Coordinates of C-alpha atoms in Angstrom, one line a residue:
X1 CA 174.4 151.0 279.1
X2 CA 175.4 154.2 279.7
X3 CA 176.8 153.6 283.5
X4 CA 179.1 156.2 285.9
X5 CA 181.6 155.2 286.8
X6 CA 181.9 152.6 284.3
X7 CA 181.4 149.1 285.7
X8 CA 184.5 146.5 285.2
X9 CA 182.1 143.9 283.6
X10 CA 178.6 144.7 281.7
X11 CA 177.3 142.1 279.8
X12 CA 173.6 143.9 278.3
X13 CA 171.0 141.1 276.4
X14 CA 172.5 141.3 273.1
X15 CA 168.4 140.8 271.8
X16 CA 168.0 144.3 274.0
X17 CA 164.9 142.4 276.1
X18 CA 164.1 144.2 279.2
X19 CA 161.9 143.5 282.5
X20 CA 158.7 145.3 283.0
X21 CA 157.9 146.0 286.4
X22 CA 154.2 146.2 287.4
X23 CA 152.6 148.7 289.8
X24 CA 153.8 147.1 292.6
X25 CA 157.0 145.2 292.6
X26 CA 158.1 143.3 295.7
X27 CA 161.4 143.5 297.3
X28 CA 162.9 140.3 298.5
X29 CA 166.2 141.6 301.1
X30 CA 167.8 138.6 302.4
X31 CA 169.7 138.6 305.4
X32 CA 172.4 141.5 306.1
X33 CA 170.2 143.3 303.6
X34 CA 168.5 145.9 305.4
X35 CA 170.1 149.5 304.8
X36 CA 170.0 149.1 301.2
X37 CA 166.4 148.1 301.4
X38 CA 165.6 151.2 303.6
X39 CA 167.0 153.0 301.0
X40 CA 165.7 151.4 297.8
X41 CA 161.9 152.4 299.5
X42 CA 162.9 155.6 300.4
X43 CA 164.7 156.9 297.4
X44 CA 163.3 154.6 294.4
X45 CA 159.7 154.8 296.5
X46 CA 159.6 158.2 295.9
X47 CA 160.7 158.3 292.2
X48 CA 158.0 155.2 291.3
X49 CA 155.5 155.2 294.0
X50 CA 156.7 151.8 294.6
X51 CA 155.7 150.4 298.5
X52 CA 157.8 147.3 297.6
X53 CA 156.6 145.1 300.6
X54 CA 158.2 142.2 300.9
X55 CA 158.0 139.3 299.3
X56 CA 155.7 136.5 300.5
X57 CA 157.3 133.4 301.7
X58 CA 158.4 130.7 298.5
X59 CA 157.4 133.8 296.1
X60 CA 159.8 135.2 293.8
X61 CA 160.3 139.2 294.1
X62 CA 161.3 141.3 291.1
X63 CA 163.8 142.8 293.3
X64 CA 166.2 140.7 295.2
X65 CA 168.9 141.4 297.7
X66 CA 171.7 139.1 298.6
X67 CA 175.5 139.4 300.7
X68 CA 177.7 136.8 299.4
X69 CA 180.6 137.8 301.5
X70 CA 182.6 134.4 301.1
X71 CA 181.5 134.0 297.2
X72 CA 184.2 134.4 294.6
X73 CA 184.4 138.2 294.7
X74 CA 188.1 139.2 293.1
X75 CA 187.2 142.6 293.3
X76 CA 187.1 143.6 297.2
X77 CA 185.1 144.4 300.1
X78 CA 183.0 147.2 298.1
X79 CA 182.0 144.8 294.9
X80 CA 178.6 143.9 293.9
X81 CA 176.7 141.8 291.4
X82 CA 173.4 142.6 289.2
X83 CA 171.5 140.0 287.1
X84 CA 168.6 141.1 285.2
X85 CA 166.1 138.5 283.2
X86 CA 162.9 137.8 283.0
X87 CA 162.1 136.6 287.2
X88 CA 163.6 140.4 287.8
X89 CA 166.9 142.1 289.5
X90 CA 168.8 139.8 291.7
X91 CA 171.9 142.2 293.8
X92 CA 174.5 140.6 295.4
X93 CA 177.3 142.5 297.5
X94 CA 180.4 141.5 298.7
X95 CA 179.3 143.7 302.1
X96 CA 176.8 146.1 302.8
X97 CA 178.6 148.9 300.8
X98 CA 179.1 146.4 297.9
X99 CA 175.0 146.0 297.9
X100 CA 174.7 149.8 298.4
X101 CA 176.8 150.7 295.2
X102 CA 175.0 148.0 293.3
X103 CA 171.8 149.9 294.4
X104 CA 173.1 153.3 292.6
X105 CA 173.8 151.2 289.3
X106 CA 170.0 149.7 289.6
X107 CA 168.7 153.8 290.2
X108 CA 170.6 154.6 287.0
X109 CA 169.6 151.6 285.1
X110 CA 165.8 152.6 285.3
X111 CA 166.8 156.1 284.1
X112 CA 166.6 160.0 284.7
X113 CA 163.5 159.6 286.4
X114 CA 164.6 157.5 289.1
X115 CA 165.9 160.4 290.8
X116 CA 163.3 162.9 291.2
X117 CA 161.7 163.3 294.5
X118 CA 157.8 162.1 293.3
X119 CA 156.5 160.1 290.0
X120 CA 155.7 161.6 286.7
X121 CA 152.0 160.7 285.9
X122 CA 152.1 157.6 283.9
X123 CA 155.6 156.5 283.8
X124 CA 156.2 152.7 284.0
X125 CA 159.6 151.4 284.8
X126 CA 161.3 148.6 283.0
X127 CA 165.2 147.3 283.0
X128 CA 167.3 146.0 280.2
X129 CA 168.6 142.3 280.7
X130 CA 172.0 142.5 282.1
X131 CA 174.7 141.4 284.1
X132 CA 177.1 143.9 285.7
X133 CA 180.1 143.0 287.7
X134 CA 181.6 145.6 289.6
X135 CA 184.2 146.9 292.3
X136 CA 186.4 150.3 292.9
X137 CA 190.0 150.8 292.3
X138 CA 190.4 152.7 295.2
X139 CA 189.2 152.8 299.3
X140 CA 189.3 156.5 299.6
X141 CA 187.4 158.0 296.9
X142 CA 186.3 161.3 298.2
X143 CA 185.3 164.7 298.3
X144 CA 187.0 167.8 300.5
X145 CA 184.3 170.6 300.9
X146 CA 185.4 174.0 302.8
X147 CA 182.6 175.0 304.7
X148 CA 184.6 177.2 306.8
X149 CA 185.0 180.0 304.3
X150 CA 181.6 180.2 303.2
X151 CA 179.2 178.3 305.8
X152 CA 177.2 175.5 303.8
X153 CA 173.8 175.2 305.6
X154 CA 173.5 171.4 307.1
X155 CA 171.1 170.0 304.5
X156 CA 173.0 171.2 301.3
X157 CA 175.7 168.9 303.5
X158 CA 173.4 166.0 303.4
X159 CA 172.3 166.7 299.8
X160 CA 175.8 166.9 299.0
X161 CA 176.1 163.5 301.1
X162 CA 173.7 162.1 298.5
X163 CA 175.1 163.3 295.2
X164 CA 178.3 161.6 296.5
X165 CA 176.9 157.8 297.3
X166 CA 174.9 158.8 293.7
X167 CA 178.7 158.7 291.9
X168 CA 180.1 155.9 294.2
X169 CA 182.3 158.0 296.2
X170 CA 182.7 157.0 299.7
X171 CA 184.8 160.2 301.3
X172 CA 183.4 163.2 302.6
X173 CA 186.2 165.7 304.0
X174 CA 184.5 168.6 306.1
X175 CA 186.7 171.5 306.5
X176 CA 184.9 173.1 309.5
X177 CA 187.8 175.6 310.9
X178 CA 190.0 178.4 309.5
X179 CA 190.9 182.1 309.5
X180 CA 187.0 183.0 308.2
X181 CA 185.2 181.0 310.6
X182 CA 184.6 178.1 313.0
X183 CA 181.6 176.0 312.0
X184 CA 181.5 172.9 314.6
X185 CA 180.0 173.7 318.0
X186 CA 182.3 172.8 321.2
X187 CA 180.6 173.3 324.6
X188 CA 183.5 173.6 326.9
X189 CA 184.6 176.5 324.5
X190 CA 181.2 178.4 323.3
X191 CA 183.0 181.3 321.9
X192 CA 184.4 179.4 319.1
X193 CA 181.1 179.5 317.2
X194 CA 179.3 182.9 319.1
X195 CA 182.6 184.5 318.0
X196 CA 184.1 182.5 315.9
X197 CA 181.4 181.3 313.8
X198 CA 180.5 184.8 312.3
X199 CA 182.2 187.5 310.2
X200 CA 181.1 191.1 309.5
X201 CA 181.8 190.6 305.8
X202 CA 183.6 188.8 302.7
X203 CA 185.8 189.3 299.9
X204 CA 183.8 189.6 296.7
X205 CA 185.8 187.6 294.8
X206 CA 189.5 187.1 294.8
X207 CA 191.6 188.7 297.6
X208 CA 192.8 190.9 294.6
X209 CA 189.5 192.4 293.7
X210 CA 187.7 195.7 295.4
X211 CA 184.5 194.7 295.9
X212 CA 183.2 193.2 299.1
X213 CA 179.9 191.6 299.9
X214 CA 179.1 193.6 303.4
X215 CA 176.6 191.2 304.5
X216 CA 177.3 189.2 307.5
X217 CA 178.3 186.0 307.0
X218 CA 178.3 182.8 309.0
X219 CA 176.9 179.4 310.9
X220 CA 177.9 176.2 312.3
X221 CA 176.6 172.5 313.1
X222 CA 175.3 172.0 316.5
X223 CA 176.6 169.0 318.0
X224 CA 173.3 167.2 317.1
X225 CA 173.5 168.6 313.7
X226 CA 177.2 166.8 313.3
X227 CA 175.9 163.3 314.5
X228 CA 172.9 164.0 312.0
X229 CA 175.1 164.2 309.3
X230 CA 177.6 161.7 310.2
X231 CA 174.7 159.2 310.5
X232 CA 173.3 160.1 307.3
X233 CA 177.1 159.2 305.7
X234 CA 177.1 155.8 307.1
X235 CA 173.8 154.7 305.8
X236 CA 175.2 155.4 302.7
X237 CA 178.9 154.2 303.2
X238 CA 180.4 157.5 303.3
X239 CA 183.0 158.0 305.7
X240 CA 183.0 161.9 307.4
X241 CA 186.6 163.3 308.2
X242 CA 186.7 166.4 310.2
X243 CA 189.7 168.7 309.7
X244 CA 190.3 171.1 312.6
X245 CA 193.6 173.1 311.5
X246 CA 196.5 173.5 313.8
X247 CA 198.6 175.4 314.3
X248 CA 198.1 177.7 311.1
X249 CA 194.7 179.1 309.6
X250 CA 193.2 179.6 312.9
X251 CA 192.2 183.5 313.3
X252 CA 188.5 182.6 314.2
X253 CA 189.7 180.6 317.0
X254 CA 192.1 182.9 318.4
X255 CA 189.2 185.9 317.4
X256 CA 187.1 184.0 320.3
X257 CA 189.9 183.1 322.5
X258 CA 192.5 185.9 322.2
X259 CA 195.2 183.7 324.7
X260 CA 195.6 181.2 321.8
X261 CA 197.8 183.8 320.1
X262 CA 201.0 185.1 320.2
X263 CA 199.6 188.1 322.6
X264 CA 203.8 188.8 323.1
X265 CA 203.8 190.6 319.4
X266 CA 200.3 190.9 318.5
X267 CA 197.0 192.6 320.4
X268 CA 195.5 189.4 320.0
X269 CA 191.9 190.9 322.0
X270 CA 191.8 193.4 318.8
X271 CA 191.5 190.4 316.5
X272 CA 188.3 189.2 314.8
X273 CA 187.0 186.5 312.6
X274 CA 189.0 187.4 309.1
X275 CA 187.2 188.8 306.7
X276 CA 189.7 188.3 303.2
X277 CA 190.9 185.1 301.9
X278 CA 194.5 184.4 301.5
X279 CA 196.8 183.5 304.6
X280 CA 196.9 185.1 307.9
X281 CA 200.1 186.1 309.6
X282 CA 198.1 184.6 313.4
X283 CA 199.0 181.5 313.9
X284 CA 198.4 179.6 317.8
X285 CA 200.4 180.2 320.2
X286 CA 203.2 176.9 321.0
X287 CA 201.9 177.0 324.9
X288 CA 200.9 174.0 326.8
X289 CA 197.8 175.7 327.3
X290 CA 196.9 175.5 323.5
X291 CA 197.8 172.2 323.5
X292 CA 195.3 171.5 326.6
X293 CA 192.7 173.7 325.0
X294 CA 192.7 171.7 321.4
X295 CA 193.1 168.4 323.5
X296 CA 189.5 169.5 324.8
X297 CA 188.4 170.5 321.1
X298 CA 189.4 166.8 319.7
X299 CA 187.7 165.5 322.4
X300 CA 184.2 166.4 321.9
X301 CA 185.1 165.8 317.8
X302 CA 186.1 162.2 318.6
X303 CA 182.3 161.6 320.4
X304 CA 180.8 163.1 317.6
X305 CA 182.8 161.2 314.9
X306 CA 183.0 157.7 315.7
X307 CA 186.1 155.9 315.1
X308 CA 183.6 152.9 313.4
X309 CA 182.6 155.3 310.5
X310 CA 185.5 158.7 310.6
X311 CA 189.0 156.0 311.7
X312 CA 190.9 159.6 310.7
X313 CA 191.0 163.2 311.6
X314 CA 192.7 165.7 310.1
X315 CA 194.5 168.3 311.5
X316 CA 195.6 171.0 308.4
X317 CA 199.4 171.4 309.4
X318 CA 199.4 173.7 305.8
X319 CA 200.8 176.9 305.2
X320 CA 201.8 178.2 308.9
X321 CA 203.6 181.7 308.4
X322 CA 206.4 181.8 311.1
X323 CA 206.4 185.6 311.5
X324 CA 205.3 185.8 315.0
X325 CA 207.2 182.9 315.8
X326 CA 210.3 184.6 314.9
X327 CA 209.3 187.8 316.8
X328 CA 207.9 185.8 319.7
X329 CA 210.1 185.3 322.7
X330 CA 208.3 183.2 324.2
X331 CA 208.1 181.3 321.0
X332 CA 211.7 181.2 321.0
X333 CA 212.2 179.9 324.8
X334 CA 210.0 177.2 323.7
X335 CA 212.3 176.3 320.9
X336 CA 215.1 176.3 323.0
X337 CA 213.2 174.3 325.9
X338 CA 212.0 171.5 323.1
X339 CA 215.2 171.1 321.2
X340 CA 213.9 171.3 318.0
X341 CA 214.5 172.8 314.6
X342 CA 213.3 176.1 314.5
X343 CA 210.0 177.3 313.4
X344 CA 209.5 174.8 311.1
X345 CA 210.4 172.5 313.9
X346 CA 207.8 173.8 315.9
X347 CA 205.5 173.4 313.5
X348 CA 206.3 170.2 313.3
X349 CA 205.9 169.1 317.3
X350 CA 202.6 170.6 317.3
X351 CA 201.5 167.7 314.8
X352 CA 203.3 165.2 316.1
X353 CA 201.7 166.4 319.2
X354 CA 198.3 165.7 318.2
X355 CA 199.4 162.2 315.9
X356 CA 200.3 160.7 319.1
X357 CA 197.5 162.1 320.9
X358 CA 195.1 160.6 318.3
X359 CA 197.1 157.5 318.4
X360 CA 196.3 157.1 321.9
X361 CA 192.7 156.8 321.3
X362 CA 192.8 155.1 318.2
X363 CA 192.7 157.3 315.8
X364 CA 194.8 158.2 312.9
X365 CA 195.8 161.7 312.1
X366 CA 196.1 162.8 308.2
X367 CA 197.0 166.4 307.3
X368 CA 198.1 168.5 304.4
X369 CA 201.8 167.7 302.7
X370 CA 203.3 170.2 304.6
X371 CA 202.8 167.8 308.0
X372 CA 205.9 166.0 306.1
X373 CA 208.5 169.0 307.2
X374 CA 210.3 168.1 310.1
X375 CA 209.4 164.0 309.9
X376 CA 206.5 162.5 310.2
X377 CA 205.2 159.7 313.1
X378 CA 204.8 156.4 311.7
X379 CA 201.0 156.2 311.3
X380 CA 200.2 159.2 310.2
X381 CA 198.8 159.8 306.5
X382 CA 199.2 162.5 303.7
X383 CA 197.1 164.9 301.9
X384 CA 199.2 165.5 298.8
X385 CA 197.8 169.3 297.6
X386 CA 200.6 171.4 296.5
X387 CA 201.3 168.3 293.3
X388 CA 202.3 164.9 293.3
X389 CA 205.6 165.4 295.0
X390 CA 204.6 165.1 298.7
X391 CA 202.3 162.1 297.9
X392 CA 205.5 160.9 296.2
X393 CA 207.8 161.3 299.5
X394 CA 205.1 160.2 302.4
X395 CA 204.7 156.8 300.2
X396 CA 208.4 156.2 299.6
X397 CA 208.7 156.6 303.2
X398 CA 205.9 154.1 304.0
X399 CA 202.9 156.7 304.4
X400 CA 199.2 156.5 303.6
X401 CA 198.7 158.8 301.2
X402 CA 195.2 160.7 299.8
X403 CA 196.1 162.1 296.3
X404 CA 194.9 165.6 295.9
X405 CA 197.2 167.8 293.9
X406 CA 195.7 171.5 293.6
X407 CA 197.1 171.2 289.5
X408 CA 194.4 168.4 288.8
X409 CA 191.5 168.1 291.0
X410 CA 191.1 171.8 293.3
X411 CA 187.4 172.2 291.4
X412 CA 187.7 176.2 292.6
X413 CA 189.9 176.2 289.5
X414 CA 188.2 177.3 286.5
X415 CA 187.2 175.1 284.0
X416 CA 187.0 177.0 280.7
X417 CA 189.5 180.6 279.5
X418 CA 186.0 182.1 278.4
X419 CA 185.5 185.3 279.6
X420 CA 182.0 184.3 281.0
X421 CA 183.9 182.2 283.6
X422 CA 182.7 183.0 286.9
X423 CA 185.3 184.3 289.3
X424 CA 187.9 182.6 287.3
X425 CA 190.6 181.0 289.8
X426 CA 193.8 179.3 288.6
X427 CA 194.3 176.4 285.5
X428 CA 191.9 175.7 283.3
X429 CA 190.7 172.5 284.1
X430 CA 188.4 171.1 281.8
X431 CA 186.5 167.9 282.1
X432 CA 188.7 166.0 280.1
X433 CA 191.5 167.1 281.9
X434 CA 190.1 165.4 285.4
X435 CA 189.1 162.7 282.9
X436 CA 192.6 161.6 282.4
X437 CA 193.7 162.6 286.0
X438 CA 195.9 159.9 287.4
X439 CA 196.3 159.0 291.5
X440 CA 199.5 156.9 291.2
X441 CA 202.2 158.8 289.8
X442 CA 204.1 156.4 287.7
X443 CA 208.0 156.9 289.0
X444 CA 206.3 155.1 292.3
X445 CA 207.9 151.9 293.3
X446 CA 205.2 149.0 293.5
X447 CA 205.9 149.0 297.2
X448 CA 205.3 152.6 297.5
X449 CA 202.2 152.4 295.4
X450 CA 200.4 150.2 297.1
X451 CA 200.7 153.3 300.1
X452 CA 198.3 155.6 297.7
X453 CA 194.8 154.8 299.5
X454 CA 193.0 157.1 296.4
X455 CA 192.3 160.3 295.8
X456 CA 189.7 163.5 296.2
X457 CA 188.8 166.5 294.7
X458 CA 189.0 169.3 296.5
X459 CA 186.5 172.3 296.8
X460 CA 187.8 175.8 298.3
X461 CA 184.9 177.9 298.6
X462 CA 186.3 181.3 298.9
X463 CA 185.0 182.4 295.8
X464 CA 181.7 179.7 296.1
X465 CA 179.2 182.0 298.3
X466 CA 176.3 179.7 297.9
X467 CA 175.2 176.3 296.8
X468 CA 174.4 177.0 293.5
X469 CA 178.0 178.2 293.2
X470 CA 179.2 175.1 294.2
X471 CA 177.6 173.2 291.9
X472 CA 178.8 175.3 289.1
X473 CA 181.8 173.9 290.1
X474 CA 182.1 171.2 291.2
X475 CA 179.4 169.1 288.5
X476 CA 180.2 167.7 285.7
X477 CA 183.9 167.6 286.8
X478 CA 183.0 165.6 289.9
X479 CA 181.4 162.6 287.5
X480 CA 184.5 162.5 285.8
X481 CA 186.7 162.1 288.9
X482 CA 184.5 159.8 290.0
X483 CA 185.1 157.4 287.4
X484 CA 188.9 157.7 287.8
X485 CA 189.2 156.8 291.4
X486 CA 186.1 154.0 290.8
X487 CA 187.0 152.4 287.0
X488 CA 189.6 150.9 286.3
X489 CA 191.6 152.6 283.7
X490 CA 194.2 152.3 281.3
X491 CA 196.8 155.2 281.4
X492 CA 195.7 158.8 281.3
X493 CA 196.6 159.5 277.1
X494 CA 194.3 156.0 276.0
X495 CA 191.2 156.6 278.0
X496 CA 188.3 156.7 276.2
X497 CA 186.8 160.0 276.7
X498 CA 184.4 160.5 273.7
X499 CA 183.1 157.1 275.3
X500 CA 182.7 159.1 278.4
X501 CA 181.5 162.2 276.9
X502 CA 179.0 160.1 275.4
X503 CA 177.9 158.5 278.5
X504 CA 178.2 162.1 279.8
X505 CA 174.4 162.8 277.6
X506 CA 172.5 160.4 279.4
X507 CA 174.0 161.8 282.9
X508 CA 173.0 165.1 282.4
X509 CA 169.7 164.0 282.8
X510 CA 170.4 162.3 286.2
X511 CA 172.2 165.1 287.1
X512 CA 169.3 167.9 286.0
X513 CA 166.6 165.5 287.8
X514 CA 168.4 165.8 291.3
X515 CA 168.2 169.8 290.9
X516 CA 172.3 169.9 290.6
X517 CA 172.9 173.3 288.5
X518 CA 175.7 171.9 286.8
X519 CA 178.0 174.2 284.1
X520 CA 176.5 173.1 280.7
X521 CA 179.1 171.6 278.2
X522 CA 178.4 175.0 276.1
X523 CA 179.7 177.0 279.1
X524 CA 177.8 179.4 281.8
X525 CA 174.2 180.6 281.7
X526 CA 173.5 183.9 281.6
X527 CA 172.8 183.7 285.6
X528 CA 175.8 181.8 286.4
X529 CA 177.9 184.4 285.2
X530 CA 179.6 186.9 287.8
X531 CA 180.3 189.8 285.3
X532 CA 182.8 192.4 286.8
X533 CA 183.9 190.1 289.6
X534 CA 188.5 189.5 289.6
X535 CA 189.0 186.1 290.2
X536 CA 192.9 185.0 289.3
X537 CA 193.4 183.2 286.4
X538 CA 196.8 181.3 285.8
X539 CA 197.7 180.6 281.9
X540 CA 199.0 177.8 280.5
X541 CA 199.4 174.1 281.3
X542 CA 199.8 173.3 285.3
X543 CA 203.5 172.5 286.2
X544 CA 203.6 168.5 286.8
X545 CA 205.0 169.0 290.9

């Protein structure tokens, strides 16, 4: 069977029998059962022409669903059960979610076609005898998409939502603010997205190349569109987390609302939306006021996130240049007044700031590894970006921690030296390479292990202008992450990866039938290609950090 991510136990009928499904099959969903039966009409409905009404009372369906949440399950909250003979496909989850990701091993089972959006004329649909046993390694199993830099209309979100739940990852991580634009609408602060939400142009390519695309480029969720999407996630057990950066990578905001600057040392009104990529030298303002204004901006995220399905909200706290600080007085004063460590101790009360602010309301604050400068409140978690080393510290110190080190899973990176690379940015990180990533860096005590919640992949879209970009990127790379943070896996040198590579040729096909425009194993297509366009390329093996 050739599952993703591969299942703990799978037990196929070793005579290779399988169950033929009629025209018409009927779907039993027992009590608990009901989002994953929505689902199964929608989605397999579509693929099949299946109605699957359900099943007359003392009849036996050919599709069963079951929650078992007090059964023997050894394998947590998210586990499921499939049994396939000759009376059908009986599912049985641990919880909801467990049901759900047994629902995405049934799509697969029936093949390829199972994903496309209408039935192929005269297809019938069968499944091999089996019984699969399953449940992740990992809670946090995610995905980090930067929509700020280049604007991701809201249904390539909610496609994007899909392809997740489709690979059993349960994290999506919207970065909706930075320098290049503001992409979440907040009424008690319009200007944020009439302003902020728009730039007259981008860097084509990397922020060493000449070219620029002059077009103007930009967008944001409305409020409704955010509780769209955020809905959309929890039907299919996928937490949102919504990063609003502070007090660094926030040009757009200050662009809008020129007294969140440092208006001491720069003309603050002169500033727009950035159009470069790279890092900005404006940086917020440490006033009271910006801490009233971005009070009001959490607010209106909280309503639209709800603590039920986003429990965390992260707040950037990454690479805050300390220029204007330095040149500020009033940034000064307001060292002196606070009592803290310099600039980087500034930096550091504006996120504790906001981690007991969000504390408060009962939420938990997560940021990037630089939040860890200057100590760190209790509850808060990590991002661990810039290598393994800040994940590392935050754990030994008794902090969640979210392993995302740029060296192994940033998907911006390139992931062959070919010349026909497009935009080529940093390592080369093949697909055997994020095969044999591993979350839990070994020199971790057991005590401190048990701190790493799991891992993402992140996806800067500086050099990603549209969604066919992003797939380039992000596909087939994403599969094999997925499978590290969901299989369990022995360590990174004596994983099988010819097995997954040969798993790989059967979900191509999935992959191709959901319209993902994946980089073929024999590199770019002629259109994928961005001849003449500098990205940066970095040689050599990533340092281990």
């Amino acid at each position: 069977m050739d599952l993703i991510p591969a299942p703990r136990i799978a037990l196929p009928d070793e005579d290779g029998r399988r169950f033929p499904f009629g025209p018409q099959p009927v779907l039993d969903a027992g009590p608990g059962t009901g989002t994953a039966a929505r689902w199964l009409r929608r989605e397999l409905g579509a693929a099949t022409g299946w109605e699957l009404p359900a099943a007359a009372a003392g009849a036996t369906a050919e599709l069963r669903l079951r929650l078992d949440p007090d059964g023997a399950w050894d394998r947590g909250p998210e586990s499921y059960r499939i049994d396939i003979g000759p009376d059908g496909a009986e599912l049985t989850g641990a919880s909801p979610a467990g049901l759900f990701w047994g629902a995405q091993t049934l799509r697969q089972l029936l093949g390829p076609d199972a994903y496309r959006r209408a039935p192929l004329p005269g297809r019938t649909w069968s499944l091999p005898y089996a019984s699969v046993v399953d449940g992740p390694r990992f809670g946090w199993r995610g995905m980090m998409l930067d929509v700020a830099r280049h604007f991701m209309p809201k249904d390539g979100v909610l496609r994007y939502i899909d392809l997740l739940a489709a690979h059993k990852l349960n994290v999506l991580h919207l970065h909706l603010t930075d320098d290049q634009g503001w992409r979440i609408e907040i009424k008690r602060h319009p200007r944020l997205t009439e302003v902020g939400g728009w730039r007259p142009r981008s860097r084509w390519g990397h922020r060493a190349s000449p070219l620029w695309n002059e077009t103007p480029h930009g967008g944001f969720y409305t409020q409704d569109d955010i509780r769209e999407i955020v809905a959309y996630a929890a039907e299919r057990h996928v937490r949102v987390v919504p990063e609003i950066d502070v007090p660094g990578h926030s040009q757009a905001a200050i662009a809008a609302y020129p007294e969140l600057g440092n208006t001491d040392v720069v003309d603050t009104a002169a500033l727009g939306v950035w159009d470069d990529w790279g890092i900005t030298e404006n940086v917020l303002a440490p006033t009271e006021a910006v801490l009233r204004f971005y009070e009001g901006v959490f607010e209106e995220v909280l309503e639209l996130f709800p603590a039920e399905v986003s429990p965390f909200v992260h707040v950037g706290g990454d690479e805050c240049p300390k220029a204007q600080w330095k040149a500020s007085a009033a940034a000064q004063e307001r060292i002196r007044e606070l009592g803290v460590d310099g600039e980087d101790g500034l930096q550091s009360w504006f996120v504790r700031h906001f981690d007991g602010w969000l504390t408060a309301r009962g939420r938990r604050l997560i940021g990037w590894d630089e939040i860890l400068e200057g100590g760190l409140a209790e509850g808060a978690a990590v991002s661990s970006w810039r290598g393994s080393a800040g994940g590392i510290a935050a754990a030994e110190a008794g902090h969640d921690v979210v392993m995302c080190p740029e060296q192994q899973v940033y998907l911006d990176h390139r992931q062959a030296g070919g010349a026909d690379e497009p935009m080529p940015i940093g390592y080369v990180r093949t697909l055997e390479d994020v095969y044999r990533f591993e979350p839990v860096p070994p020199k971790l005590s057991p005590e401190a292990a048990a701190r790493v919640l799991g891992a993402q992949a992140n996806v800067w879209t500086e050099v990603m202008e549209n969604q066919d970009r992003v797939d380039y990127q992000v596909f087939p790379r994403l599969v094999a992450f997925a499978e590290v943070v969901w299989s369990w896996q022995p360590e990174p040198g004596e994983r099988d990866f010819a097995g997954f590579e040969g798993r790989m040729a059967a979900h191509y096909a999935r992959l191709a039938a959901q319209g993902v425009d994946y980089r073929p194993p024999g590199g770019p297509l002629p259109r994928q290609r961005r001849p003449g366009v500098l990205g940066r390329p970095i040689e050599g093996a990533p340092p281990n950090v």
